[in-house]
Amino acid sequence: MISSLFAFLITALQPAEAPMPDPAIAFGARENVEFIALSPDGRRIAYAVPREGQGSRLLTLDVGATQPRQVITVDGASQRLSGCNWVSNARLVCTLYGVADRAGVILTGTRLVAFNLDGSDVRVLGQRDSAYQAGLRTWGGNVVDWLAGQEDQVLMAQSFIPEARSGSLIVRDEEGVGVVQVDTGSGRSRRVEPPSPGAFRYLSDGQGRIRIKGVEQIRGATEMAGQVITHFYRRAGSDEWVRLGEYNSLTGQGPWPLAIDGPTDKVYILESIDGRDQIYRMALDGSNRRDLNVAHPHVDVDTVLRLGRRGRVVGATYATERRQSVYFDPDLQRIAAQLASALPETPLINFVGASDDERKLLIWAGSDSDPGTYYLFDRESRNLTRIMRSRPELDGVALASMRPITFRAADGTEIPAYLTLPPGSDGRGLPALVMPHGGPGARDEWGFDWLAQFFANRGFAVLQPNFRGSAGYGDEWFQANGFQSWRTAIGDVNDAGRWLVAEGIADASKLGILGWSYGGYAALQSGVIEPELFRAVVAIAPVADLQEWQNEWRRFTNAANIRDFIGSGQHLTAGSPARNAASIRAPVLLFHGELDRNVGVAQSRLMRDRLRDSGKQVELVEFEGLDHQLEDSAARVQMLRQSDAFFRRTLAVP
């Protein structure tokens, strides 16, 4: 019986609690499984583990074995590993990512690379760079179709960059994004889809045919990327492109194709209908017939769930108080329900991979107080094999529970949030932190959060509000976005702090705020409009001046979109904490990576200088060679230690 097997595993895998001498090291360590993939035959797993700095080691492990084999290492300085998948049982394709400062401009770049399991026969995929090309290639392309059943072959979207050689008849004049079929062994490719102006995304039907193309409308002679993206599709057996619809990236209105179901000749589309994102399936035969609508009355549906290298669509997902999955495949629905029932301590179940015949499934199971475990499930034998833990450094550590709550904002609106209390606490009179999320087009969810868990371990209550301006709750909740509608968003964040005090959870004299990216902006701006509420502020990679942040993007093709997203008018001044630094009374601690492309380090430097000019307490910690995510265990450990010490000192916490 499957249930009895799972019950045995639950008993066998319960860790014993153990002392943790330095929680910053345990919680600050990068996740031990950066990504993971199952081979086509289901007999081997490839996964990446962190090494020093931002480096990674790519390993393979035979199912049933205990010792992995190393494939390659990446130093994390010149390049980083951001994902891999199998193109055959003996070969992998990975994306390498790099970031560098070029004359004061932070540039990022990617390349697709293929190699054997021993790291040999390395091939860079896509058009080769040359000294004669007309522009810099920053994007190395992406795999559109893994072509399961065609060994070592992929369909790849790539940039075609023109080049010409002086005094030579050799000229390459094609320009834009197109699709090629690449033999990852030889590196040879053939064009499948010619590049076209503005084209930037393609969808395959999972059977080797390109059926959908997305085209950005270029903004005039400046060749700036536009807000409006038009999608086209092809009927089966036709080369003619038929208009599907227009999507506005600023407002989120219009159809956004997610995936194609080749056998049924239909496409899954995400679209805001009646103010909430829904997913429906539409025929690609020209009739535009719709069926299989997935919607929720209170939250947005996020995306489809796909399985294996073929990317078969098996369901859809959305988050209410917890992440929910709606499976279209009855057998997967049954397996997910059985796993959730048999593993009650880890009710979040994700199918993260499958063999090509789908007889073996790679599964992740976790919860709010469990960072997760990977398993391999054999559908024929019904055997579940534990593979590895996501964060083994935390094995045996008592972790906190995350509880969904709502609090009332000043205007009476009920704001959803998540409350994490220290393990064993009675939840009364605690030092407490409000922790607004980044984005702002994002939301917090029920599940393991290393930052919230660290501070709960250190004795703090942590409240994470999904303020108005958050994604996932419909168009009305998102408003204009958290920058243009900053008064509402920051008002909700401050109301979260007042709720903690009113409920008796927080000691008003020991209330702080911490945020990352937009959350860092919210933490700073909260001190502008209500200086007495939070007694200490930690801001990680924050936006500090909206006008200057717009200016950071002026050399990039998406500058106009960033400008429109942030908007214009008085809120650029009133909504910029650096321009209102004199209003902030709480001590401020800033962290920022020097190679941050999302939000330049100049934002934190400006905030520091403005606070110093106003006679305020401020410290800025800069991390050399790191970007927005601070993907370095040593840096994260330092950040946790310093933040903890800062809050304890400024809030008088023993």
XYZ file of C-alpha atoms in Angstrom:
654
model
C 0.000 0.000 0.000
C 1.298 3.446 -0.873
C 0.105 4.935 2.422
C 1.975 2.399 4.564
C 5.206 3.030 2.647
C 4.863 6.778 3.144
C 4.091 6.297 6.842
C 7.336 4.342 7.236
C 9.290 7.076 5.518
C 7.768 9.760 7.727
C 8.856 7.860 10.831
C 12.304 7.229 9.462
C 12.985 10.783 8.388
C 11.949 12.751 11.502
C 15.059 14.688 12.617
C 15.966 15.145 16.224
C 16.322 18.686 17.518
C 19.939 19.811 17.830
C 21.669 22.910 19.157
C 22.574 25.582 16.632
C 25.578 27.637 17.774
C 25.322 30.283 15.019
C 21.879 30.641 13.426
C 23.189 33.195 10.921
C 25.326 30.476 9.286
C 22.473 27.961 9.130
C 19.830 30.364 7.805
C 22.177 32.442 5.634
C 23.541 29.472 3.691
C 22.394 29.346 0.079
C 19.888 26.585 -0.601
C 21.732 23.280 -1.011
C 19.760 22.351 -4.148
C 19.914 25.295 -6.526
C 18.062 23.375 -9.243
C 17.455 19.728 -10.079
C 16.489 17.722 -13.194
C 15.628 14.085 -13.930
C 17.214 12.309 -16.905
C 15.000 11.155 -19.797
C 15.196 7.499 -18.668
C 14.579 8.412 -15.014
C 17.781 6.728 -13.823
C 19.904 9.756 -13.003
C 19.515 13.188 -11.423
C 21.499 16.335 -12.212
C 21.586 19.041 -9.583
C 23.652 22.062 -8.564
C 24.988 22.791 -5.096
C 26.614 26.041 -3.922
C 30.321 26.478 -3.463
C 32.223 29.476 -2.106
C 31.082 32.925 -3.182
C 28.463 32.742 -5.918
C 29.956 29.582 -7.406
C 28.227 26.262 -8.038
C 29.075 22.614 -8.595
C 26.992 20.609 -11.041
C 26.638 16.988 -9.922
C 24.886 13.855 -11.134
C 23.580 11.052 -8.949
C 22.450 7.626 -10.093
C 19.127 6.697 -8.523
C 19.857 4.312 -5.657
C 23.502 5.405 -5.349
C 24.907 7.437 -2.477
C 27.913 9.159 -4.052
C 27.369 11.846 -6.697
C 29.777 12.571 -9.552
C 30.964 16.063 -10.364
C 30.326 17.358 -13.881
C 31.556 20.964 -13.859
C 32.291 23.775 -11.421
C 31.508 27.447 -12.000
C 33.461 30.080 -10.082
C 30.567 32.528 -9.611
C 32.762 35.514 -10.399
C 33.178 35.430 -14.182
C 30.050 33.321 -14.635
C 27.277 31.636 -12.689
C 25.089 28.616 -13.266
C 21.388 29.446 -13.524
C 19.770 26.210 -14.737
C 20.347 22.915 -16.544
C 18.345 20.194 -18.248
C 19.010 16.955 -20.087
C 19.138 16.700 -23.891
C 19.878 12.978 -23.665
C 20.815 10.515 -20.954
C 24.466 11.443 -21.457
C 24.397 15.182 -22.184
C 23.225 18.392 -20.507
C 22.455 21.953 -21.568
C 22.979 24.727 -19.010
C 22.522 28.482 -18.884
C 25.532 30.487 -17.756
C 24.883 33.965 -16.387
C 27.284 36.854 -15.923
C 27.184 40.455 -14.691
C 29.853 43.123 -15.076
C 30.460 46.853 -14.749
C 31.345 48.373 -18.127
C 32.289 52.051 -17.791
C 29.762 52.590 -15.037
C 26.966 50.614 -16.731
C 25.996 47.270 -15.180
C 25.494 44.729 -17.964
C 24.177 41.186 -17.673
C 24.579 38.369 -20.158
C 23.720 34.697 -20.699
C 24.980 31.813 -22.806
C 23.639 28.314 -23.433
C 26.316 25.633 -23.118
C 26.144 21.868 -23.750
C 28.541 19.211 -22.425
C 28.823 15.518 -21.544
C 28.440 14.111 -18.044
C 32.197 14.163 -17.506
C 32.326 17.857 -18.496
C 33.867 17.123 -21.890
C 32.875 18.229 -25.407
C 31.742 21.715 -24.408
C 29.697 23.566 -27.029
C 28.390 27.135 -26.827
C 25.008 27.113 -28.579
C 23.634 29.790 -30.875
C 25.270 32.316 -33.168
C 28.954 32.716 -32.412
C 30.296 36.105 -31.379
C 32.750 37.801 -33.705
C 34.641 41.061 -33.978
C 32.524 41.981 -37.016
C 29.059 41.883 -35.485
C 27.059 45.100 -35.306
C 26.141 44.935 -31.627
C 26.820 43.375 -28.256
C 25.148 40.037 -27.589
C 23.893 40.039 -24.004
C 21.187 37.376 -24.303
C 22.420 33.943 -25.303
C 19.014 32.499 -26.123
C 16.649 29.978 -24.522
C 15.378 26.484 -25.246
C 11.887 26.577 -26.751
C 11.468 22.801 -27.149
C 13.667 20.024 -25.671
C 12.607 17.748 -28.549
C 12.096 14.656 -26.406
C 12.801 11.635 -28.585
C 15.404 13.445 -30.720
C 18.632 12.824 -28.865
C 20.898 15.845 -28.297
C 18.593 18.138 -30.307
C 16.801 21.302 -29.121
C 14.787 24.127 -30.615
C 16.404 27.338 -29.451
C 15.353 30.977 -29.698
C 18.392 33.142 -30.391
C 19.381 36.671 -31.357
C 20.526 37.113 -34.951
C 23.049 39.962 -34.929
C 24.152 41.382 -38.297
C 27.834 41.431 -39.169
C 29.930 42.556 -42.095
C 33.633 42.196 -42.853
C 35.408 45.054 -44.567
C 36.781 44.007 -47.946
C 34.892 40.725 -47.860
C 31.777 39.408 -49.541
C 30.797 37.641 -46.319
C 27.822 39.536 -44.936
C 25.215 38.454 -42.392
C 22.279 40.842 -42.433
C 19.571 38.980 -40.527
C 18.520 40.760 -37.327
C 16.143 40.018 -34.462
C 15.077 36.930 -32.547
C 14.386 33.721 -34.432
C 14.452 29.963 -33.782
C 17.050 27.377 -34.768
C 17.278 23.627 -34.289
C 20.636 22.867 -32.721
C 22.575 19.626 -32.567
C 24.141 20.076 -29.126
C 26.819 17.492 -29.913
C 28.233 19.058 -33.069
C 26.990 22.598 -32.473
C 25.538 22.723 -35.999
C 22.187 24.443 -36.393
C 19.541 25.069 -39.012
C 17.086 27.927 -39.061
C 13.520 26.965 -38.171
C 11.972 30.402 -37.751
C 13.504 33.517 -39.359
C 14.044 36.557 -37.145
C 11.560 39.376 -37.422
C 11.565 42.944 -36.030
C 10.318 43.088 -32.446
C 9.927 39.307 -32.071
C 11.078 38.200 -28.630
C 9.276 34.983 -27.648
C 8.148 31.768 -29.338
C 6.070 28.815 -28.151
C 6.370 25.289 -29.500
C 3.605 22.698 -29.441
C 5.966 20.233 -27.733
C 6.204 18.299 -30.982
C 8.868 20.407 -32.662
C 6.604 22.990 -34.344
C 6.617 26.730 -33.574
C 2.973 27.762 -33.263
C 3.003 31.113 -31.389
C 5.133 34.248 -31.722
C 5.163 37.341 -29.491
C 6.171 40.701 -31.006
C 6.892 43.935 -29.122
C 5.747 47.166 -30.717
C 8.903 49.280 -30.984
C 8.607 52.874 -29.775
C 9.547 55.028 -32.756
C 13.013 55.807 -34.000
C 14.561 55.278 -30.554
C 13.987 51.509 -30.920
C 12.673 51.386 -27.384
C 10.734 48.312 -26.312
C 6.999 48.980 -26.201
C 4.317 48.191 -23.658
C 2.087 46.401 -26.173
C 2.949 42.839 -27.148
C 1.036 41.271 -30.019
C 0.846 37.488 -30.219
C 0.262 35.528 -33.408
C -0.481 31.843 -33.934
C -0.412 29.327 -36.752
C -3.092 26.825 -37.602
C -1.936 23.232 -37.859
C -0.133 22.639 -41.150
C -0.006 26.347 -42.066
C 2.890 28.838 -42.194
C 0.594 31.877 -42.040
C 0.596 33.940 -38.844
C -2.850 34.810 -37.469
C -3.286 37.585 -34.884
C -4.212 36.199 -31.440
C -4.396 39.436 -29.415
C -2.551 42.290 -27.733
C -1.164 42.301 -24.204
C -0.284 45.528 -22.366
C 2.683 44.891 -20.100
C 2.007 48.030 -18.015
C -1.672 47.391 -17.251
C -1.593 43.586 -17.483
C -4.591 43.607 -19.810
C -4.984 41.290 -22.782
C -4.240 37.613 -23.519
C -0.872 36.111 -22.570
C -0.253 32.649 -24.089
C 1.389 30.277 -21.608
C 1.713 26.880 -23.280
C 0.422 24.824 -26.195
C -1.198 21.411 -25.918
C -0.067 19.864 -29.195
C -2.264 16.720 -29.236
C -5.469 18.747 -28.793
C -4.280 21.718 -30.890
C -5.103 24.230 -28.145
C -3.281 26.963 -26.248
C -3.536 27.849 -22.557
C -3.961 31.606 -22.092
C -3.698 33.813 -19.008
C -5.940 36.884 -19.100
C -7.501 39.360 -16.699
C -11.260 38.890 -16.882
C -13.584 40.840 -14.578
C -10.534 42.141 -12.728
C -8.823 38.813 -11.961
C -6.343 36.708 -13.920
C -7.861 33.496 -15.227
C -6.616 30.671 -17.433
C -8.598 29.305 -20.316
C -7.850 26.952 -23.179
C -8.449 28.131 -26.736
C -8.518 26.183 -29.997
C -5.842 27.065 -32.559
C -7.991 26.121 -35.555
C -9.224 29.676 -36.143
C -12.532 29.214 -34.319
C -11.249 30.746 -31.047
C -13.395 28.253 -29.108
C -12.666 28.295 -25.365
C -13.002 25.653 -22.700
C -11.467 24.584 -19.378
C -11.657 27.932 -17.633
C -9.759 28.043 -14.306
C -10.676 30.973 -12.073
C -10.943 31.903 -8.399
C -13.304 34.540 -6.954
C -10.722 36.119 -4.650
C -7.222 35.677 -6.134
C -5.514 35.573 -9.506
C -4.688 32.274 -11.167
C -0.932 32.406 -11.710
C 0.176 29.952 -14.369
C -0.090 26.416 -15.708
C 1.740 23.414 -14.277
C 3.912 21.524 -16.770
C 5.605 18.149 -16.541
C 8.801 16.745 -18.010
C 10.876 17.756 -21.016
C 7.787 17.793 -23.241
C 6.259 20.408 -20.970
C 2.902 18.653 -20.917
C 0.323 20.886 -19.226
C -1.094 18.998 -16.254
C -2.791 21.711 -14.199
C -2.941 25.306 -13.011
C -2.007 27.007 -9.766
C -2.941 29.961 -7.566
C -2.367 31.073 -3.981
C -5.078 31.798 -1.441
C -3.835 31.518 2.138
C -1.748 28.631 0.781
C -0.589 27.600 -2.689
C -3.260 25.500 -4.454
C -2.971 23.283 -7.534
C -5.793 22.269 -9.860
C -4.728 19.176 -11.795
C -6.209 18.363 -15.198
C -4.597 14.908 -15.020
C -6.692 12.702 -12.671
C -3.788 10.364 -11.886
C -1.503 13.234 -10.852
C -4.320 14.680 -8.770
C -4.626 11.355 -6.981
C -0.870 11.043 -6.412
C -0.641 14.614 -5.093
C -3.516 13.997 -2.679
C -1.981 10.737 -1.450
C 1.397 12.394 -0.917
C -0.105 15.345 0.949
C -2.046 12.961 3.179
C 0.878 10.627 3.791
C 3.346 13.476 4.393
C 1.219 15.750 6.589
C 4.200 17.764 7.840
C 5.034 18.813 4.263
C 1.696 19.461 2.529
C 3.153 21.577 -0.283
C 3.706 19.058 -3.106
C 5.356 19.991 -6.415
C 6.065 17.761 -9.415
C 9.411 19.206 -10.497
C 10.436 16.649 -13.110
C 9.583 13.435 -14.924
C 11.183 10.814 -17.119
C 10.149 11.011 -20.757
C 7.650 8.174 -20.289
C 6.396 9.858 -17.063
C 6.703 6.602 -15.123
C 9.121 8.237 -12.708
C 8.343 11.578 -11.083
C 10.687 13.956 -9.293
C 8.808 15.485 -6.360
C 9.482 18.256 -3.848
C 7.562 18.362 -0.560
C 7.806 21.156 2.019
C 5.913 23.507 4.320
C 6.220 26.726 6.283
C 8.422 25.057 8.906
C 10.190 22.607 6.575
C 12.390 23.911 3.717
C 11.674 20.748 1.772
C 12.875 17.341 0.595
C 13.224 15.895 -2.917
C 11.861 12.417 -3.662
C 11.689 10.114 -6.661
C 8.355 8.341 -7.108
C 8.017 5.222 -9.300
C 4.430 5.073 -10.547
C 4.617 1.358 -11.336
C 6.144 0.051 -8.109
C 4.575 2.879 -6.018
C 7.966 3.250 -4.356
C 8.991 6.638 -2.957
C 12.730 7.223 -2.602
C 14.135 10.146 -0.670
C 16.828 11.971 -2.687
C 18.053 14.944 -0.656
C 17.095 17.826 1.615
C 16.847 21.423 0.384
C 18.591 22.904 3.433
C 20.426 20.222 5.414
C 22.011 22.912 7.623
C 18.618 23.289 9.302
C 18.031 19.598 10.015
C 17.188 19.235 13.687
C 16.520 22.957 14.170
C 13.119 23.910 15.595
C 11.512 26.133 12.952
C 8.584 28.481 13.389
C 5.051 28.166 12.046
C 3.672 30.772 9.644
C 0.029 31.712 10.268
C -2.225 33.500 7.760
C -3.981 36.485 9.356
C -5.803 39.623 8.244
C -5.644 43.086 9.768
C -7.766 46.152 9.184
C -6.191 49.114 7.388
C -7.028 52.691 8.342
C -9.774 52.862 5.685
C -11.341 49.586 6.868
C -9.892 47.327 4.155
C -8.894 43.848 5.345
C -5.242 43.232 4.465
C -3.987 39.617 4.206
C -0.656 38.861 5.868
C 1.461 36.093 7.393
C 2.546 36.061 11.033
C 5.572 34.069 12.192
C 6.179 33.818 15.946
C 9.306 32.500 17.675
C 9.071 28.745 18.388
C 7.605 28.196 21.854
C 6.604 31.854 22.266
C 3.314 32.943 23.837
C 3.191 35.738 21.251
C 2.921 38.596 23.765
C 5.036 41.736 24.132
C 7.731 40.618 21.693
C 10.270 42.545 19.698
C 8.745 42.502 16.237
C 9.480 43.246 12.588
C 7.221 44.136 9.702
C 8.755 42.668 6.534
C 7.182 44.030 3.299
C 7.957 41.994 0.180
C 9.785 43.103 -2.956
C 8.334 43.660 -6.391
C 6.090 45.503 -5.944
C 4.398 43.161 -8.430
C 4.776 40.163 -6.127
C 3.214 38.724 -2.965
C 4.212 36.692 0.045
C 2.964 33.104 0.390
C 2.658 30.453 3.053
C 5.887 28.487 3.049
C 9.477 28.475 4.229
C 11.100 31.940 4.290
C 14.730 32.019 5.437
C 14.642 35.675 6.500
C 11.436 35.368 8.536
C 12.650 32.097 10.061
C 15.991 33.599 11.090
C 14.424 36.492 12.956
C 11.805 34.234 14.548
C 14.666 32.048 15.735
C 16.235 35.168 17.240
C 13.077 35.934 19.192
C 11.256 38.372 16.898
C 7.671 38.208 15.723
C 7.591 38.762 11.946
C 4.586 40.073 9.999
C 4.597 39.976 6.175
C 1.721 42.050 4.735
C 0.356 41.648 1.207
C -0.356 45.377 1.040
C -2.387 46.956 -1.732
C 0.006 47.128 -4.655
C 0.819 43.430 -4.262
C 0.179 41.033 -7.131
C -2.136 38.040 -6.955
C -5.322 39.699 -5.680
C -6.710 41.229 -8.851
C -6.459 44.507 -10.726
C -8.174 46.634 -8.071
C -5.790 45.424 -5.354
C -2.709 46.016 -7.512
C -3.900 49.573 -8.230
C -1.440 51.612 -10.325
C 1.440 49.678 -8.632
C 3.257 50.194 -5.345
C 5.254 53.204 -6.594
C 2.518 55.283 -8.202
C 0.084 54.223 -5.440
C 2.712 54.444 -2.722
C 0.498 56.237 -0.189
C -1.913 53.308 -0.077
C 0.825 50.640 -0.107
C 2.959 52.266 2.589
C -0.146 53.071 4.611
C -0.971 49.358 4.676
C 2.602 48.521 5.711
C 2.403 50.964 8.613
C -1.024 49.646 9.603
C 0.639 46.212 9.864
C 2.952 47.618 12.535
C 0.076 49.239 14.410
C -1.820 45.934 14.352
C 1.093 44.102 15.969
C 1.089 46.622 18.811
C -2.715 46.743 19.177
C -2.902 42.940 19.395
C -0.300 42.915 22.161
C 2.091 40.860 20.030
C 4.667 43.631 19.744
C 6.177 45.915 22.314
C 5.733 49.360 20.715
C 9.242 50.346 21.775
C 10.717 47.283 20.066
C 9.095 47.513 16.634
C 11.338 47.517 13.542
C 10.950 47.104 9.785
C 13.052 45.239 7.214
C 12.624 44.979 3.458
C 14.456 43.960 0.288
C 14.190 45.800 -3.051
C 10.692 47.353 -3.100
C 10.402 46.144 0.493
C 13.501 48.219 1.273
C 11.848 51.222 -0.367
C 8.728 50.600 1.737
C 10.820 50.328 4.908
C 12.455 53.712 4.237
C 9.296 55.460 3.076
C 7.391 54.213 6.128
C 9.793 56.264 8.223
C 9.084 59.332 6.099
C 5.320 59.376 6.625
C 5.217 58.014 10.190
C 8.590 58.628 11.872
C 7.585 57.432 15.357
C 6.152 54.020 14.395
C 9.218 51.916 13.549
C 12.219 52.417 15.824
C 14.770 50.833 13.455
C 14.956 50.351 9.671
C 16.904 47.783 7.611
C 16.710 48.257 3.829
C 18.365 45.787 1.436
C 18.930 46.964 -2.171
C 16.230 49.641 -1.835
C 14.911 52.187 -4.312
C 15.532 55.555 -2.660
C 14.802 58.146 -5.357
C 12.179 57.404 -8.018
C 13.455 59.974 -10.528
C 17.044 58.766 -10.222
C 15.898 55.165 -10.565
C 14.204 56.072 -13.842
C 17.461 57.662 -14.979
C 19.398 54.442 -14.278
C 17.582 52.803 -17.186
C 17.979 55.579 -19.746
C 20.648 53.660 -21.735
C 18.533 50.526 -22.059
C 15.790 49.666 -24.554
C 13.181 49.263 -21.804
C 13.775 52.799 -20.445
C 10.390 54.060 -21.664
C 8.574 51.151 -20.022
C 10.352 51.797 -16.705
C 9.481 55.494 -17.005
C 5.803 54.708 -17.542
C 5.778 52.138 -14.734
C 7.152 54.626 -12.199
C 5.098 57.457 -13.680
C 5.549 61.202 -13.453
C 4.259 63.951 -11.208
C 4.446 64.988 -7.580
C 4.790 61.434 -6.284
C 8.355 61.340 -7.646
C 9.259 63.835 -4.935
C 6.829 62.986 -2.138
C 7.332 59.257 -2.685
C 11.151 59.286 -2.668
C 12.671 58.637 0.780
C 16.014 60.188 -0.224
C 14.275 63.489 -0.933
C 12.564 63.368 2.455
C 15.399 61.993 4.556
C 15.036 64.771 7.132
C 11.677 63.281 8.188
C 13.195 59.903 9.139
C 14.046 59.587 12.839
C 14.830 55.881 13.210
C 18.383 54.573 12.769
C 18.873 53.052 9.297
C 21.062 50.144 8.149
C 21.497 49.664 4.388
C 22.888 46.709 2.417
C 23.569 46.732 -1.322
C 25.509 44.739 -3.930
C 27.867 46.837 -6.060
C 26.815 45.016 -9.270
C 23.064 45.391 -8.774
C 21.404 45.817 -12.190
C 17.830 45.934 -10.802
C 18.468 48.812 -8.398
C 21.880 50.451 -8.650
C 24.050 50.804 -5.564
C 23.922 54.567 -6.157
C 20.420 54.464 -4.651
C 21.720 53.339 -1.256
C 24.697 55.688 -1.459
C 22.350 58.608 -2.104
C 20.137 57.545 0.814
C 23.136 57.299 3.107
C 24.398 60.736 2.085
C 21.007 62.409 2.492
C 20.535 60.874 5.935
C 24.025 61.945 6.999
C 23.376 65.471 5.741
C 20.290 65.521 7.970
C 22.253 64.347 11.000
C 20.647 60.890 11.101
C 22.098 57.560 12.190
C 22.886 55.502 9.091
C 25.297 52.800 7.954
C 25.732 51.344 4.449
C 27.297 47.917 3.873
C 28.338 47.305 0.264
C 29.112 43.865 -1.149
C 31.735 43.823 -3.875
C 30.912 41.690 -6.916
C 27.327 40.907 -5.829
C 24.069 41.825 -7.524
C 20.470 42.281 -6.399
C 19.966 38.829 -4.884
C 23.219 38.689 -2.851
C 23.668 35.031 -3.845
C 26.645 34.475 -1.562
C 26.394 32.556 1.713
C 29.155 34.572 3.408
C 27.476 37.853 2.458
C 24.098 36.647 3.674
C 25.581 35.445 6.951
C 27.197 38.857 7.433
C 23.913 40.593 6.597
C 21.978 38.476 9.115
C 24.527 38.993 11.876
C 24.707 42.737 11.381
C 20.928 43.138 11.052
C 20.332 41.119 14.215
C 22.924 43.116 16.153
C 21.498 46.379 14.779
C 17.937 45.574 15.841
C 19.071 44.367 19.273
C 21.062 47.522 19.859
C 18.522 50.046 18.565
C 15.441 48.296 19.994
C 17.141 47.396 23.298
C 16.551 43.663 22.799
C 18.724 41.430 25.056
